[in-house]
Coordinates of C-alpha atoms and ligand atoms in Angstrom, one line a residue:
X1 CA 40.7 195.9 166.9
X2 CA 40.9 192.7 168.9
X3 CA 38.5 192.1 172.0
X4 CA 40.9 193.0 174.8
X5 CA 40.0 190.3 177.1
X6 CA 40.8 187.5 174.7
X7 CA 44.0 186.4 173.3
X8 CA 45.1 187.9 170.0
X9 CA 43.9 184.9 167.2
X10 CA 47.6 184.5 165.9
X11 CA 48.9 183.6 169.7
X12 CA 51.3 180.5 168.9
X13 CA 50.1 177.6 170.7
X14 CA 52.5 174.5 170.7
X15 CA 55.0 172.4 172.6
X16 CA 58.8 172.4 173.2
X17 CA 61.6 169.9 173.4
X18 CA 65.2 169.8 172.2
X19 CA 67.2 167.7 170.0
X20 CA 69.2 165.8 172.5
X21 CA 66.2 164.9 174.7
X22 CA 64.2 163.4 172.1
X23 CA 66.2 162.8 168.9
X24 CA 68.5 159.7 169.7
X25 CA 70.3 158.5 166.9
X26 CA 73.2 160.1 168.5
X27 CA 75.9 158.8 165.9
X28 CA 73.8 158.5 163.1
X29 CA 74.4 159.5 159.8
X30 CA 77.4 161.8 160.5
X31 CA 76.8 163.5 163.6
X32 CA 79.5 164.2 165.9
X33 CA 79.8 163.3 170.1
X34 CA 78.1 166.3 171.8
X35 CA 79.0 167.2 175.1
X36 CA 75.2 165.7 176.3
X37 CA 76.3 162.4 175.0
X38 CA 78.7 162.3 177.7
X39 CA 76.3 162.5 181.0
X40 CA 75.0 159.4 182.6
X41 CA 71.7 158.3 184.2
X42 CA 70.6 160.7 187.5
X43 CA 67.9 160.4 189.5
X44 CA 66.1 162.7 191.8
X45 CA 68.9 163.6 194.3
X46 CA 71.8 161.8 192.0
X47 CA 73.9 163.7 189.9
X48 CA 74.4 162.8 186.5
X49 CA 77.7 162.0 185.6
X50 CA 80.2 164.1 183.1
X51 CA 82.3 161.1 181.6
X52 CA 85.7 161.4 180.0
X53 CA 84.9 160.3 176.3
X54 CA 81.8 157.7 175.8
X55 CA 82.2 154.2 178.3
X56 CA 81.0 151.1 177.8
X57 CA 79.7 150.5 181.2
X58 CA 77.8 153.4 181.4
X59 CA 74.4 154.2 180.7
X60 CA 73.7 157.4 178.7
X61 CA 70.2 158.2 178.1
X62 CA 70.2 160.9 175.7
X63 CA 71.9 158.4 172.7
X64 CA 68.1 156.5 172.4
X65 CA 66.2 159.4 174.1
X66 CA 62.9 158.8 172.4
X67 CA 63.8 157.9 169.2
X68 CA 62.4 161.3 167.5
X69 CA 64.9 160.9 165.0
X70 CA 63.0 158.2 163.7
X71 CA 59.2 158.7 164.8
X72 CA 59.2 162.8 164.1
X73 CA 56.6 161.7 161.4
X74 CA 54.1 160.0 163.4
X75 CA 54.8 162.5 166.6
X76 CA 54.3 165.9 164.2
X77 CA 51.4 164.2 163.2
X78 CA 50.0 164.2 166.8
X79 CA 51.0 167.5 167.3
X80 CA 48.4 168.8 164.4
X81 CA 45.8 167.1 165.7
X82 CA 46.4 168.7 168.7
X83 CA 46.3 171.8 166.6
X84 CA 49.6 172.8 167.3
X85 CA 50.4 176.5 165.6
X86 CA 54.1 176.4 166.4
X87 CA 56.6 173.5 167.6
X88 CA 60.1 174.5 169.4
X89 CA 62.9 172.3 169.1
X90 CA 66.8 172.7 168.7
X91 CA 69.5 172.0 166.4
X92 CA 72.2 169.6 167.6
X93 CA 74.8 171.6 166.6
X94 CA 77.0 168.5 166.3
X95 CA 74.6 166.8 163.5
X96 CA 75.5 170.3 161.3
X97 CA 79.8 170.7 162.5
X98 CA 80.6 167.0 163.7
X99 CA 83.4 168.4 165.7
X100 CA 82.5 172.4 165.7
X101 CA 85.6 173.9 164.0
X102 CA 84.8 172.5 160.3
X103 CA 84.6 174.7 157.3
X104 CA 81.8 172.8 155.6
X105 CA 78.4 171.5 157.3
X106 CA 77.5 167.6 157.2
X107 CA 75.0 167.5 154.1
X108 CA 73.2 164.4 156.0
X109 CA 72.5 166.4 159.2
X110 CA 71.5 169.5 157.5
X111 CA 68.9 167.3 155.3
X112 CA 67.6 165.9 158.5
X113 CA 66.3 169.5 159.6
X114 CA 65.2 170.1 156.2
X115 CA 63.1 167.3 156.5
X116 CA 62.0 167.6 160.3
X117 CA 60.6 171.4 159.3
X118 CA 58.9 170.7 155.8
X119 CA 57.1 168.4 157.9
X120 CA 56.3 171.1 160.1
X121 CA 55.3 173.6 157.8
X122 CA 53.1 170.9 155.9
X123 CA 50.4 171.4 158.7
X124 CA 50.6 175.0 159.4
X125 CA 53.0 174.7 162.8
X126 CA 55.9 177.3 162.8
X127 CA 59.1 175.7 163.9
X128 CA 60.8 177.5 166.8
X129 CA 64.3 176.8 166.9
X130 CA 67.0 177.1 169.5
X131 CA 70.6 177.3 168.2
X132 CA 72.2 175.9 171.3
X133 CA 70.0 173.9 173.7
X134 CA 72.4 172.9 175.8
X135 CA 74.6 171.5 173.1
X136 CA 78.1 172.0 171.2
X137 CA 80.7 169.3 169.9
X138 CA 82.4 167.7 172.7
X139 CA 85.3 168.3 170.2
X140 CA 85.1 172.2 171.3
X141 CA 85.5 171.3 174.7
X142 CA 88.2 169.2 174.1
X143 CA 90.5 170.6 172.0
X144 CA 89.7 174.5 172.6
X145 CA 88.6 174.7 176.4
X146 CA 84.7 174.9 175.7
X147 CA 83.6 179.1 176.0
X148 CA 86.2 180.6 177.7
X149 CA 88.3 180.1 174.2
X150 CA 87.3 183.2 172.5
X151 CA 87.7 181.0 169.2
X152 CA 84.3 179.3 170.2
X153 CA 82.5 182.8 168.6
X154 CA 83.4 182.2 165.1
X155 CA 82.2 178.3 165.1
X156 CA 79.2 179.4 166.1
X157 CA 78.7 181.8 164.3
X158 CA 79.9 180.0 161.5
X159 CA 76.9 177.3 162.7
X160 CA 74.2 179.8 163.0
X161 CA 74.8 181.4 159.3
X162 CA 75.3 178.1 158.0
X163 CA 71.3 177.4 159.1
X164 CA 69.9 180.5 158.7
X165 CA 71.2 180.6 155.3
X166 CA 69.9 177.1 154.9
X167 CA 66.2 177.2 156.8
X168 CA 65.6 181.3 156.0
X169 CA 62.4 180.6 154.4
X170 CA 61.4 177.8 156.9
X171 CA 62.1 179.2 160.2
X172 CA 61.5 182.0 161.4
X173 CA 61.7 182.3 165.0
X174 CA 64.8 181.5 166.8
X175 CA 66.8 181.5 169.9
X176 CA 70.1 181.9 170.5
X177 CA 71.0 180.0 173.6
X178 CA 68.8 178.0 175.8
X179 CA 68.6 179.3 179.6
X180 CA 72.1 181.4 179.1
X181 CA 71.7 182.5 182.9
X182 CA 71.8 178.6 184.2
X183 CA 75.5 178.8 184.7
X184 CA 75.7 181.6 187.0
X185 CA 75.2 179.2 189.5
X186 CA 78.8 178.2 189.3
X187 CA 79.2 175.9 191.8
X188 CA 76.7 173.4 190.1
X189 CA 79.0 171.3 187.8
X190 CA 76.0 170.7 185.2
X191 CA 74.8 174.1 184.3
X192 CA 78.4 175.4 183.3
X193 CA 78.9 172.3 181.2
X194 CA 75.6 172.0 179.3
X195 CA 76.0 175.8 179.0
X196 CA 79.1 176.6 178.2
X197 CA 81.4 173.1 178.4
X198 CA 82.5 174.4 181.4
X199 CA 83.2 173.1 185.4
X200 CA 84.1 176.2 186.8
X201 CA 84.5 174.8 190.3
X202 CA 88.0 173.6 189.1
X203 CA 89.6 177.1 188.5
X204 CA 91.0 179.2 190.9
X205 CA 88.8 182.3 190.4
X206 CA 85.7 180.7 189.0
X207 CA 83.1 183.6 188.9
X208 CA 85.9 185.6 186.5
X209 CA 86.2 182.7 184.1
X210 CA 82.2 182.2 184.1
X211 CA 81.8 186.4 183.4
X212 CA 84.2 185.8 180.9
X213 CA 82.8 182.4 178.9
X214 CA 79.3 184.6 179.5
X215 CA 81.1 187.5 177.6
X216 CA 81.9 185.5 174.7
X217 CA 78.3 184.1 174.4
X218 CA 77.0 187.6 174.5
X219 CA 79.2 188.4 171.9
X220 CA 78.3 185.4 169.9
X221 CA 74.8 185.4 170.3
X222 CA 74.4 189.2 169.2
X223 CA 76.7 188.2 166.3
X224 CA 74.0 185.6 165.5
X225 CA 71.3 188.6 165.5
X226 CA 72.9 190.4 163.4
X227 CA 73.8 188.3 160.8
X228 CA 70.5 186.4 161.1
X229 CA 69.2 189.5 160.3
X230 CA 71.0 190.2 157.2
X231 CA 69.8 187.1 155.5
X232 CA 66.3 187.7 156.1
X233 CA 65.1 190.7 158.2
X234 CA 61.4 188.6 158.9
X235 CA 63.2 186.0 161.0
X236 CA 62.6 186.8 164.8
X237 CA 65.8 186.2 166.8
X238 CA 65.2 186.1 170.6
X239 CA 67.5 185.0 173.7
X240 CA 66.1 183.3 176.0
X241 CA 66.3 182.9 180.5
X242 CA 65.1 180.7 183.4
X243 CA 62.8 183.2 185.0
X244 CA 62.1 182.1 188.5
X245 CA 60.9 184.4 190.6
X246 CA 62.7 185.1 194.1
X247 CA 60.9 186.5 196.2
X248 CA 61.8 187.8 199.5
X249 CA 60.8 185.3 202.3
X250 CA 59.6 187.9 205.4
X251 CA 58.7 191.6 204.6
X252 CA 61.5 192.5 206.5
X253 CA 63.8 195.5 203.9
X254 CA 67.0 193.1 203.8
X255 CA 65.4 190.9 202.6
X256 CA 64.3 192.5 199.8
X257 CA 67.2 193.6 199.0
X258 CA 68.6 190.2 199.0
X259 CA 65.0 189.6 196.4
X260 CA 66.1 192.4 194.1
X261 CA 70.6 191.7 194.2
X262 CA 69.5 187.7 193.7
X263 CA 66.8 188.6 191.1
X264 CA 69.7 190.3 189.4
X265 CA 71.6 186.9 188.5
X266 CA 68.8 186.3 186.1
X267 CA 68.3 189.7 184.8
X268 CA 71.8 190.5 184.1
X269 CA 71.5 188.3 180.9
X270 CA 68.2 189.5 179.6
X271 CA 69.3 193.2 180.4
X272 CA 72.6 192.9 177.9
X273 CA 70.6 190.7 175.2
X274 CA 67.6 192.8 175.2
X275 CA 68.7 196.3 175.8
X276 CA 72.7 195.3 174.3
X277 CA 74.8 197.0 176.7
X278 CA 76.1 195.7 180.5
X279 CA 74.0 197.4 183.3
X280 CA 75.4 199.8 186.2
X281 CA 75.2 197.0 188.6
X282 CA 77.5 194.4 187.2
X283 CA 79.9 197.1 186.6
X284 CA 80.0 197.9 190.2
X285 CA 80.2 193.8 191.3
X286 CA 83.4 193.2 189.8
X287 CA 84.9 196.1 190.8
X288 CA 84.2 195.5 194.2
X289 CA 85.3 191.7 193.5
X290 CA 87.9 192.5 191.4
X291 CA 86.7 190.4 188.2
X292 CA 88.0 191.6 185.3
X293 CA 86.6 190.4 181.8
X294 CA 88.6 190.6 178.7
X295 CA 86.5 192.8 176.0
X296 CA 87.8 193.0 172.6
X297 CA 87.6 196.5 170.8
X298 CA 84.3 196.7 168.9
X299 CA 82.4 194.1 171.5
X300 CA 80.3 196.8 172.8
X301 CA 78.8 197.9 169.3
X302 CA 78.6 194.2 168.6
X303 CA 76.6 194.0 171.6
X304 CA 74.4 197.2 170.8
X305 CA 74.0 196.0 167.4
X306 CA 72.5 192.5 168.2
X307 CA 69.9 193.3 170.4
X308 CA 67.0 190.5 170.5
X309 CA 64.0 190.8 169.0
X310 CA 61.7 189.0 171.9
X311 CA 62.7 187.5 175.3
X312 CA 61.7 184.0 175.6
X313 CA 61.7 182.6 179.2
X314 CA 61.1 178.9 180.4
X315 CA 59.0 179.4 184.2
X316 CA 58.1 176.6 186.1
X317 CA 58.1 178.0 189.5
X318 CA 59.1 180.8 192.4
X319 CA 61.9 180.3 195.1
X320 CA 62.6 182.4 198.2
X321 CA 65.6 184.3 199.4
X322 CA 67.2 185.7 202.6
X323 CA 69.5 188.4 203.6
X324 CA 70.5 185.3 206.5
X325 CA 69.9 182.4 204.6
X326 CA 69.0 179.3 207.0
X327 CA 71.8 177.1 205.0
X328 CA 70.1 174.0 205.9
X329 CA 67.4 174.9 203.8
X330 CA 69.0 176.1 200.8
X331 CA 68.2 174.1 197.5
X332 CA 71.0 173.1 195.7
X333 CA 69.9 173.1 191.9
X334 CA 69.2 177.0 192.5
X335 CA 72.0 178.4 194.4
X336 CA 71.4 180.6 197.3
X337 CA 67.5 180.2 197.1
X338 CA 64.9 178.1 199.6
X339 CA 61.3 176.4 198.9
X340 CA 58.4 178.9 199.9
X341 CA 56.4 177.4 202.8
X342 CA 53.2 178.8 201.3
X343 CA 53.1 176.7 198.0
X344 CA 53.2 172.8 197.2
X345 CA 55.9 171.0 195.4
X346 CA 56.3 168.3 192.6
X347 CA 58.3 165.1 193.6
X348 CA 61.4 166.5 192.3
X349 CA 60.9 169.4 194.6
X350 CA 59.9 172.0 191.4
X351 CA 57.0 174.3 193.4
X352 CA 53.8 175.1 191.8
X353 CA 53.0 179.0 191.4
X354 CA 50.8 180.1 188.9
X355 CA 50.7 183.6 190.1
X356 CA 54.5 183.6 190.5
X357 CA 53.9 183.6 186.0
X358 CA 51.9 186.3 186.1
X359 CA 54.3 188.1 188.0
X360 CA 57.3 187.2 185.9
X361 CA 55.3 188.4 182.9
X362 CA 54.8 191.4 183.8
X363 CA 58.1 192.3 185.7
X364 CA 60.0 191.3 182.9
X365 CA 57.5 193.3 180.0
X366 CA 57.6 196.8 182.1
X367 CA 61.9 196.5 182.2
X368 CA 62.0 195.8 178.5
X369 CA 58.7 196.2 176.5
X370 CA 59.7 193.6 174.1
X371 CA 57.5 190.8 173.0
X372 CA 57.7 187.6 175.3
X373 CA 57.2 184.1 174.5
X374 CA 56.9 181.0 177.1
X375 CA 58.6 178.9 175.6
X376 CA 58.8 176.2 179.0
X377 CA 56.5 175.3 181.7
X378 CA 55.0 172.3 182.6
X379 CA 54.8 169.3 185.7
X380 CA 57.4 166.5 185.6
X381 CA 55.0 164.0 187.3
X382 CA 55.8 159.7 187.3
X383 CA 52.7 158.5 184.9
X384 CA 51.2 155.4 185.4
X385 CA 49.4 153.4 182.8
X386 CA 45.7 152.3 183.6
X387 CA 44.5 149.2 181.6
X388 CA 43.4 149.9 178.0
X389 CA 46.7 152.4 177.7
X390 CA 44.4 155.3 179.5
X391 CA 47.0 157.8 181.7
X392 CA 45.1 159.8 183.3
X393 CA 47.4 163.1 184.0
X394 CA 45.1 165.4 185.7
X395 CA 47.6 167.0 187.6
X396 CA 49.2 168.1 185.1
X397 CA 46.3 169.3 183.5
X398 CA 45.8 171.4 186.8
X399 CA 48.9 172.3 186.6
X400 CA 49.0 173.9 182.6
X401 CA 45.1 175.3 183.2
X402 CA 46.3 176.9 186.6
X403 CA 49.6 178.5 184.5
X404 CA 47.4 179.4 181.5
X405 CA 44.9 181.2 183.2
X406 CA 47.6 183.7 185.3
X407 CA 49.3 184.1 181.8
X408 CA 45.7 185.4 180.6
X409 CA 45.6 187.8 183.4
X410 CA 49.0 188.9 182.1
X411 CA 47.9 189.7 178.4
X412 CA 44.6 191.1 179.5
X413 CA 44.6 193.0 182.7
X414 CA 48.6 193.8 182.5
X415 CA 49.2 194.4 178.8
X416 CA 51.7 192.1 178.7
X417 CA 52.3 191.1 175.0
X418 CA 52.7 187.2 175.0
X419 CA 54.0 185.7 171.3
X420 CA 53.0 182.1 172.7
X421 CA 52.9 179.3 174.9
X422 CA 54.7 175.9 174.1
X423 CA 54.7 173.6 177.6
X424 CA 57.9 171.6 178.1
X425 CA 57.9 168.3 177.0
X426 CA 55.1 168.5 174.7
X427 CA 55.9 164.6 174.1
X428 CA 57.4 162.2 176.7
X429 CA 61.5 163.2 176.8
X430 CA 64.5 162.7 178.7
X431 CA 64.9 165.1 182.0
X432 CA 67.9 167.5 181.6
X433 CA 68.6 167.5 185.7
X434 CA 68.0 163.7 185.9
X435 CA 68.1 161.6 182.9
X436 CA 65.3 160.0 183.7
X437 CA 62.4 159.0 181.8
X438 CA 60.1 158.7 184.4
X439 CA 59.9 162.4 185.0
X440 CA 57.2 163.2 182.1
X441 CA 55.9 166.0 180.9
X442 CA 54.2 164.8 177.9
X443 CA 50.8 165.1 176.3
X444 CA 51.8 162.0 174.6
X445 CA 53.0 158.7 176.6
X446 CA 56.5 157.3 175.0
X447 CA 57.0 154.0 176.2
X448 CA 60.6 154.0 177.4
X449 CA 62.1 153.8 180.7
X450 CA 64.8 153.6 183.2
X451 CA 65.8 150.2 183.3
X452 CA 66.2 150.6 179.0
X453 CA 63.1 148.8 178.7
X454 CA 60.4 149.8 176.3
X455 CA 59.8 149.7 172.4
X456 CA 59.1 153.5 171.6
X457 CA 55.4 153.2 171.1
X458 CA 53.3 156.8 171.5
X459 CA 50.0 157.1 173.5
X460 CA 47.6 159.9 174.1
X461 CA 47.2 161.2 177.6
X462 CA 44.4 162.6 178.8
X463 CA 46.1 165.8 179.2
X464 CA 46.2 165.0 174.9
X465 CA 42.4 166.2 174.4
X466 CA 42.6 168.8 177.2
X467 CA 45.1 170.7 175.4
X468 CA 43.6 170.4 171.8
X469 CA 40.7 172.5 173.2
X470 CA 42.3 174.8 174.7
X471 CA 44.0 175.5 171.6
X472 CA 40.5 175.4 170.0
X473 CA 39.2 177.7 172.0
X474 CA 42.2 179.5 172.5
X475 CA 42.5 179.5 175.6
X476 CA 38.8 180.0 176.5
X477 CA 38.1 176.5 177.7
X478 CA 40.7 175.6 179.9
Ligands
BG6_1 C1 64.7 173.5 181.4 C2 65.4 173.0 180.2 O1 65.6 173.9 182.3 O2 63.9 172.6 182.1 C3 65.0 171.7 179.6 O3 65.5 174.0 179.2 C4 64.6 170.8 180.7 O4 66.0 171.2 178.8 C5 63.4 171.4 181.5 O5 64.3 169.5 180.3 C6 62.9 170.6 182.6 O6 63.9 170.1 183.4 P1 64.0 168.6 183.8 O7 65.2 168.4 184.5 O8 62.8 168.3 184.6 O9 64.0 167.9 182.5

């Protein structure tokens, strides 16, 4: 028996990123435009911009990213010596189907991954890998109206046999879709794309069309379980949610309530992937708004049939909610919700709550006593370089320690089972909401920024040998 105050010894430790915020080489060696390769340069407060088609006058940061394409080497290496035990990163879809609807995969992209996770494997750390992270051909949005064409479920499932088949005996952990529950804030023009290639603010009855594109990714992803599971019944298919915790902002019932109907915009898409059937609740929303979502026959079993094996969540903070929301007050990136007076905030208005983790852990392990993996959290802070290359991040070292320590409480005082930890940006990226570079989240420095400046070198942080002993240790010295 393991000691049941200590993490169990094969906990996987590691990092996270995704193709298109690290990779570059955007039309390199085959690959096709994905629908990321189409949004400018934000900022804090700045949308970024969903172009028709690639412009020469604009500025999109995700082609370069951070050149991982070409450093993945010389970064994997720093992640061993970190002591890494698992790495997450995605598949760009378009590298493997260019466009999405061909029959056979581009050779030169598939090689790429083959390459990528031999490395990988060569030092012991697991590849995690996420079959859409935000990503699909632009062609599919295009030509076939992004998710709400029920066509999309065949070209990806024709995608995700195509690499299980392929990577079988080199991955296996994976996740369906990254943060499927993004888009249910509708009225935000970036979530629906990246999630779906949608902008449901331009149809008439947007919440039907987003049940309906969430439908066909339901359908699709249990699909992917399914099948996945076929051609090797080891590899671990999760899905994978934003948890953020909403918690009611007075004591007063309503707004409690309003805590446990909001909490149920997240929920809804763990409860179908998880336990593989709709709950009572939705049901009894579109009745009483008069959505109705186009189910084919079969899509239930489908459904019950491709239930995940673990939920994976990203958490980087708590929000509040009101049965009267003060409107002023609301924060746009997360729909009806408000910052908590009673916790602080990182520049990009992200609040810290380490408890708020513990809290998610254990809500979401008592509704589905399935395995859970954190696979996200971490600070976006601005970095600045002392002389001799030193970055001294200890804020986000307070940060990850603070997070790591409620996650512990989780696992041993709540007997929550945690599959591992991988903070966000493990190495220097490009910010999904922004497009910036300056908001970092790295253990390792990339020397890139806003203005295009910067030759790609790698540094260690200081948060670098923080984090190799707390993998040492695991997790004792944090
Ligand atoms: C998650 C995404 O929402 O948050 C990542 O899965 C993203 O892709 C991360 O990068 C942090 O967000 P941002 O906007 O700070 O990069």
């Amino acid at each position: 028996m393991e000691p049941t105050n200590k993490l169990p010894k094969d906990f996987l430790w590691g990092g996270a990123v995704a193709a298109h915020q690290v990779e570059g080489a955007w039309n390199k060696d085959g690959k096709g435009v994905s629908i990321v390769d189409v949004l400018s340069k934000g900022a804090h407060g700045v949308d970024r911009i969903i172009t028709d088609g690639v412009q020469d006058d604009v500025m999109y940061p995700n082609h370069e990213a951070v050149d991982f394409y070409s450093h993945y080497k010389e970064d994997i290496t720093l992640f061993a010596e970190m002591g890494f035990k698992c790495f997450r990163t995605s598949i760009a879809w378009p590298r493997i189907f260019p466009n999405g609807d061909e029959t056979s995969p581009n050779e030169a992209g598939l090689q790429f991954y083959d390459e990528l996770f031999d490395e990988l494997l060569k030092y012991n750390i697991e590849p995690v890998i996420t079959l859409s992270h935000f990503e699909m051909p632009l062609h599919l949005v295009k030509h076939y109206g992004g998710w709400y064409n029920r066509g999309l479920i065949e070209f990806f499932v024709n995608f995700s046999r195509c690499v299980f088949e392929r990577y079988q005996n080199k991955v296996k952990y994976w996740i369906t879709f990254n943060e499927i529950n993004n888009q249910r804030n509708w009225k935000n023009p970036l979530f629906g794309y990246c999630n779906s290639g949608m902008n449901y603010t331009e149809f008439e009855h947007p919440e039907q069309v987003m049940y309906q594109v969430i439908h066909h990714q339901f359908v699709a992803s249990a699909l992917a379980v399914k099948i996945g599971h076929e051609i090797n019944p080891k590899m671990k298919i999760g899905s994978m949610i934003h948890m953020m915790p909403l918690y009611p902002a007075t004591c007063k019932p309503e707004d409690m309530i309003q805590a446990q109907q909001s909490m149920r915009e997240k929920y809804l898409f763990s409860d179908v992937q998880v336990r593989g059937h709709y709950p009572r609740y939705i049901e009894k929303e579109w009745q009483r708004k008069g959505i109705q979502v186009d189910m084919a026959e079969g899509d239930a079993e489908i459904l019950q049939a491709g239930c995940a094996d673990f939920l994976a969540i990203s958490y980087y903070m708590s929000n509040i909610v009101d049965a009267v929301p003060p409107t002023d007050e609301v924060n746009p990136l997360f729909g009806a919700s408000r910052l908590n007076p009673n916790l602080e905030a990182s520049e990009w208005g992200w609040q810290i709550d380490p408890v708020g983790l513990r809290y998610a852990l254990s809500e979401l392990y008592e509704r589905y006593e399935k395995p859970i993996f954190i696979v996200e959290n971490g600070f976006g802070a601005v970095d600045e370089i002392e002389p001799g290359k030193t970055i001294n991040d200890d804020y986000r070292i307070a940060y990850l320690s603070r997070h790591i320590a409620e996650m512990k409480k989780a696992v041993t005082l709540d007997g929550v089972e945690v599959m591992g930890y991988t903070p966000w940006g493990c190495i220097d990226c490009v910010s999904f909401t922004t497009g910036e570079y300056m908001k970092r989240y790295g253990f390792i420095y990339v020397d890139k920024h806003d203005d295009g400046s910067g030759d790609f070198s790698r540094a260690k942080k200081q948060s670098f040998s923080w984090y190799q002993q707390v993998i040492a240790s695991n997790g004792e010295i944090i």
